[in-house]
Amino acid sequence: MKKNKAIIFDLDGTLIDSVLDIALCMNEVLEELNLKSYEIEEYNYFLGGGVDVLVNNVLKNPSKELKQLVTKRFQEVYETTLHSNTKAYEGVYELLKQLQNRGFNIAVLSNKPHKFTKGYVDKIFKQFNLKEVHGQKDAIPKKPNPQAAINIAKSFNIPCQDIYFVGDTKVDMQTANNANMISIGVLWGFRNEQELKDYGAKYIVKHPLEILDIVN
């Protein structure tokens, strides 16, 4: 086995099931402003690109003023607390435990704002030593730009081509490929198998523990 091993996980739709809380908060904002709200399941196709993309998706070509208003209200409603419906997917705890036992450096890279990315990781995965946890930051381009992933590789002192990148959307597969990392697409998140294949997933898994077979 290689001495230095690393794996980077997306957060929403990969490690945590957060779609219900995001959808409820966004629908609250839309209804407050007398705008069209959506079924919970529809949010699976709105998420993955951060707040900016989420707002664009629910508003469909909004004016600059409306986009700013909805973004501000959503941040006020959603980003004031950690939500109780958000939880780890089944099998994720065991996966992280096994990876930790096998000496992996484990990181999280999300397009969720950094404060809340770190907040959810600290709350839900506090028993694990996740060495690098990064959400969206003003100074670093968000995924699929590879810069943040490359920065994590440098912090681990491990070549990008030796690092696994795990996610549930095309954005994650693009990030992995842009960073020259090994992409693993997961089917329990926000998107389907075809999207992951179309955007270059090297591996596709249906359950978290299948990742152990790949990294071995």
Tab-separated table of C-alpha atoms in Angstrom:
chain	number	residue	atom	x	y	z
A	1	MET	CA	0.000	0.000	0.000
A	2	LYS	CA	1.179	3.512	-0.731
A	3	LYS	CA	2.485	5.416	2.237
A	4	ASN	CA	0.731	8.662	1.305
A	5	LYS	CA	-2.954	8.379	0.447
A	6	ALA	CA	-5.572	11.078	0.116
A	7	ILE	CA	-9.225	11.468	-0.754
A	8	ILE	CA	-11.307	14.633	-1.180
A	9	PHE	CA	-15.073	14.603	-0.691
A	10	ASP	CA	-17.743	16.988	-1.832
A	11	LEU	CA	-20.143	17.744	1.042
A	12	ASP	CA	-23.810	18.191	0.024
A	13	GLY	CA	-25.148	15.142	-1.790
A	14	THR	CA	-21.966	13.178	-1.085
A	15	LEU	CA	-21.321	13.135	2.661
A	16	ILE	CA	-24.495	14.822	3.897
A	17	ASP	CA	-28.138	14.740	2.831
A	18	SER	CA	-29.027	18.426	2.975
A	19	VAL	CA	-31.529	18.881	0.161
A	20	LEU	CA	-34.610	18.991	2.419
A	21	ASP	CA	-33.343	21.846	4.579
A	22	ILE	CA	-32.093	23.834	1.586
A	23	ALA	CA	-35.380	23.334	-0.265
A	24	LEU	CA	-37.540	24.266	2.717
A	25	CYS	CA	-35.572	27.460	3.302
A	26	MET	CA	-35.566	28.497	-0.339
A	27	ASN	CA	-39.287	27.786	-0.704
A	28	GLU	CA	-39.933	29.911	2.376
A	29	VAL	CA	-38.122	32.805	0.705
A	30	LEU	CA	-39.873	32.316	-2.650
A	31	GLU	CA	-43.303	32.167	-1.047
A	32	GLU	CA	-42.542	35.231	1.056
A	33	LEU	CA	-41.782	37.131	-2.159
A	34	ASN	CA	-44.804	35.685	-4.027
A	35	LEU	CA	-42.540	33.748	-6.403
A	36	LYS	CA	-42.877	30.203	-7.716
A	37	SER	CA	-41.783	27.534	-5.252
A	38	TYR	CA	-40.764	23.963	-6.093
A	39	GLU	CA	-41.188	20.351	-5.039
A	40	ILE	CA	-38.402	19.061	-2.812
A	41	GLU	CA	-37.214	16.595	-5.469
A	42	GLU	CA	-36.693	19.385	-8.003
A	43	TYR	CA	-33.942	20.843	-5.862
A	44	ASN	CA	-31.740	17.846	-6.695
A	45	TYR	CA	-31.160	19.559	-10.038
A	46	PHE	CA	-30.716	23.047	-8.600
A	47	LEU	CA	-27.862	22.250	-6.218
A	48	GLY	CA	-24.143	21.664	-6.585
A	49	GLY	CA	-22.895	25.055	-7.748
A	50	GLY	CA	-23.264	27.125	-4.599
A	51	VAL	CA	-25.813	29.784	-3.651
A	52	ASP	CA	-25.313	31.797	-6.828
A	53	VAL	CA	-26.227	28.854	-9.070
A	54	LEU	CA	-29.099	27.816	-6.799
A	55	VAL	CA	-30.693	31.258	-7.047
A	56	ASN	CA	-30.241	31.343	-10.826
A	57	ASN	CA	-31.897	27.942	-11.120
A	58	VAL	CA	-34.972	28.759	-9.052
A	59	LEU	CA	-35.528	32.183	-10.590
A	60	LYS	CA	-34.843	31.381	-14.283
A	61	ASN	CA	-33.075	34.429	-15.768
A	62	PRO	CA	-33.719	36.889	-12.908
A	63	SER	CA	-32.993	40.586	-12.935
A	64	LYS	CA	-29.918	41.641	-11.004
A	65	GLU	CA	-32.090	43.264	-8.329
A	66	LEU	CA	-34.303	40.193	-7.816
A	67	LYS	CA	-31.322	37.868	-7.690
A	68	GLN	CA	-29.675	40.022	-5.043
A	69	LEU	CA	-32.872	40.150	-3.002
A	70	VAL	CA	-33.480	36.379	-3.079
A	71	THR	CA	-29.832	35.630	-2.356
A	72	LYS	CA	-29.833	37.965	0.643
A	73	ARG	CA	-33.063	36.531	2.067
A	74	PHE	CA	-31.960	32.941	1.508
A	75	GLN	CA	-28.716	33.616	3.320
A	76	GLU	CA	-30.677	35.147	6.180
A	77	VAL	CA	-33.060	32.179	6.402
A	78	TYR	CA	-30.695	29.267	5.716
A	79	GLU	CA	-27.321	30.494	6.806
A	80	THR	CA	-28.204	31.524	10.339
A	81	THR	CA	-28.171	28.055	11.861
A	82	LEU	CA	-27.226	24.422	11.286
A	83	HIS	CA	-30.381	22.539	10.337
A	84	SER	CA	-31.624	19.415	12.086
A	85	ASN	CA	-32.810	17.533	8.989
A	86	THR	CA	-29.292	17.553	7.512
A	87	LYS	CA	-27.434	14.333	8.311
A	88	ALA	CA	-24.776	11.950	7.048
A	89	TYR	CA	-25.846	9.426	4.446
A	90	GLU	CA	-26.056	5.803	5.555
A	91	GLY	CA	-22.645	4.160	5.313
A	92	VAL	CA	-20.626	7.386	5.356
A	93	TYR	CA	-19.503	7.068	8.976
A	94	GLU	CA	-18.217	3.545	8.384
A	95	LEU	CA	-16.475	4.666	5.195
A	96	LEU	CA	-14.672	7.507	6.944
A	97	LYS	CA	-13.705	5.216	9.814
A	98	GLN	CA	-12.229	2.668	7.427
A	99	LEU	CA	-10.367	5.310	5.436
A	100	GLN	CA	-8.966	6.802	8.619
A	101	ASN	CA	-7.855	3.367	9.816
A	102	ARG	CA	-6.074	2.847	6.501
A	103	GLY	CA	-4.075	6.020	6.857
A	104	PHE	CA	-5.863	8.251	4.365
A	105	ASN	CA	-5.607	12.006	4.487
A	106	ILE	CA	-9.264	13.075	4.215
A	107	ALA	CA	-10.485	16.448	2.963
A	108	VAL	CA	-13.797	18.146	2.222
A	109	LEU	CA	-14.245	20.644	-0.615
A	110	SER	CA	-17.660	22.260	-1.080
A	111	ASN	CA	-19.272	25.161	-2.903
A	112	LYS	CA	-21.296	25.831	0.260
A	113	PRO	CA	-20.003	28.987	2.008
A	114	HIS	CA	-16.924	28.133	4.057
A	115	LYS	CA	-18.413	29.009	7.440
A	116	PHE	CA	-21.263	26.578	6.963
A	117	THR	CA	-19.156	23.886	5.351
A	118	LYS	CA	-16.936	23.906	8.412
A	119	GLY	CA	-19.949	24.133	10.722
A	120	TYR	CA	-21.592	21.019	9.307
A	121	VAL	CA	-18.335	19.071	9.264
A	122	ASP	CA	-17.624	20.030	12.872
A	123	LYS	CA	-21.143	19.050	13.904
A	124	ILE	CA	-21.688	15.847	11.922
A	125	PHE	CA	-18.131	14.492	11.556
A	126	LYS	CA	-16.444	15.754	14.708
A	127	GLN	CA	-15.193	12.246	15.581
A	128	PHE	CA	-13.048	12.115	12.454
A	129	ASN	CA	-9.757	13.823	11.762
A	130	LEU	CA	-10.648	15.614	8.537
A	131	LYS	CA	-7.393	17.408	7.831
A	132	GLU	CA	-8.585	19.945	5.262
A	133	VAL	CA	-12.129	21.390	5.168
A	134	HIS	CA	-12.899	24.119	2.659
A	135	GLY	CA	-16.078	25.795	1.488
A	136	GLN	CA	-16.601	28.653	-0.924
A	137	LYS	CA	-14.247	31.559	-0.246
A	138	ASP	CA	-14.102	34.915	-2.006
A	139	ALA	CA	-10.382	34.647	-2.707
A	140	ILE	CA	-10.509	31.203	-4.364
A	141	PRO	CA	-12.631	30.264	-7.404
A	142	LYS	CA	-15.347	27.727	-6.667
A	143	LYS	CA	-15.590	24.296	-8.253
A	144	PRO	CA	-15.217	23.236	-11.049
A	145	ASN	CA	-12.150	25.477	-10.993
A	146	PRO	CA	-9.435	23.114	-9.705
A	147	GLN	CA	-7.471	25.622	-7.620
A	148	ALA	CA	-8.911	24.674	-4.222
A	149	ALA	CA	-8.435	20.959	-4.927
A	150	ILE	CA	-4.851	21.576	-6.029
A	151	ASN	CA	-4.228	23.578	-2.851
A	152	ILE	CA	-5.406	20.593	-0.807
A	153	ALA	CA	-3.040	18.307	-2.729
A	154	LYS	CA	-0.165	20.647	-1.957
A	155	SER	CA	-1.074	20.728	1.734
A	156	PHE	CA	-0.931	16.921	1.779
A	157	ASN	CA	2.269	16.904	-0.305
A	158	ILE	CA	0.685	14.281	-2.556
A	159	PRO	CA	0.564	14.479	-6.370
A	160	CYS	CA	-2.868	15.304	-7.771
A	161	GLN	CA	-2.899	12.158	-9.901
A	162	ASP	CA	-2.701	10.040	-6.734
A	163	ILE	CA	-5.710	11.670	-5.055
A	164	TYR	CA	-9.324	10.457	-5.263
A	165	PHE	CA	-12.050	13.072	-5.643
A	166	VAL	CA	-15.571	11.966	-4.673
A	167	GLY	CA	-18.763	13.809	-5.587
A	168	ASP	CA	-22.325	13.524	-6.836
A	169	THR	CA	-22.593	16.109	-9.638
A	170	LYS	CA	-21.014	17.124	-12.921
A	171	VAL	CA	-19.314	19.978	-11.070
A	172	ASP	CA	-17.408	17.465	-8.953
A	173	MET	CA	-16.423	15.324	-11.931
A	174	GLN	CA	-15.239	18.438	-13.773
A	175	THR	CA	-13.253	19.530	-10.720
A	176	ALA	CA	-11.569	16.137	-10.435
A	177	ASN	CA	-10.665	16.052	-14.100
A	178	ASN	CA	-9.516	19.683	-14.137
A	179	ALA	CA	-7.220	18.913	-11.196
A	180	ASN	CA	-6.000	15.635	-12.756
A	181	MET	CA	-7.418	13.618	-9.855
A	182	ILE	CA	-9.197	10.245	-9.862
A	183	SER	CA	-12.933	10.913	-10.060
A	184	ILE	CA	-15.514	8.828	-8.200
A	185	GLY	CA	-19.186	9.621	-8.800
A	186	VAL	CA	-21.807	8.620	-6.212
A	187	LEU	CA	-25.412	7.699	-6.998
A	188	TRP	CA	-27.046	8.510	-3.636
A	189	GLY	CA	-26.748	12.275	-4.136
A	190	PHE	CA	-28.364	14.886	-6.346
A	191	ARG	CA	-27.720	13.550	-9.855
A	192	ASN	CA	-27.996	10.413	-11.966
A	193	GLU	CA	-25.484	7.988	-13.441
A	194	GLN	CA	-25.684	9.391	-16.955
A	195	GLU	CA	-24.629	12.869	-15.868
A	196	LEU	CA	-21.673	11.474	-13.962
A	197	LYS	CA	-20.590	9.398	-16.958
A	198	ASP	CA	-21.068	12.308	-19.354
A	199	TYR	CA	-18.705	14.428	-17.280
A	200	GLY	CA	-15.948	11.883	-17.012
A	201	ALA	CA	-16.444	9.863	-13.831
A	202	LYS	CA	-13.730	7.197	-13.752
A	203	TYR	CA	-15.675	5.176	-11.181
A	204	ILE	CA	-19.332	5.175	-10.114
A	205	VAL	CA	-20.570	3.731	-6.812
A	206	LYS	CA	-24.000	2.995	-5.387
A	207	HIS	CA	-22.998	2.746	-1.708
A	208	PRO	CA	-20.282	4.497	0.298
A	209	LEU	CA	-18.414	1.330	1.240
A	210	GLU	CA	-17.878	0.501	-2.440
A	211	ILE	CA	-15.314	3.301	-2.400
A	212	LEU	CA	-13.054	1.099	-0.261
A	213	ASP	CA	-12.783	-1.432	-3.102
A	214	ILE	CA	-11.636	1.337	-5.457
A	215	VAL	CA	-9.038	2.941	-3.214
A	216	ASN	CA	-7.546	-0.431	-2.306
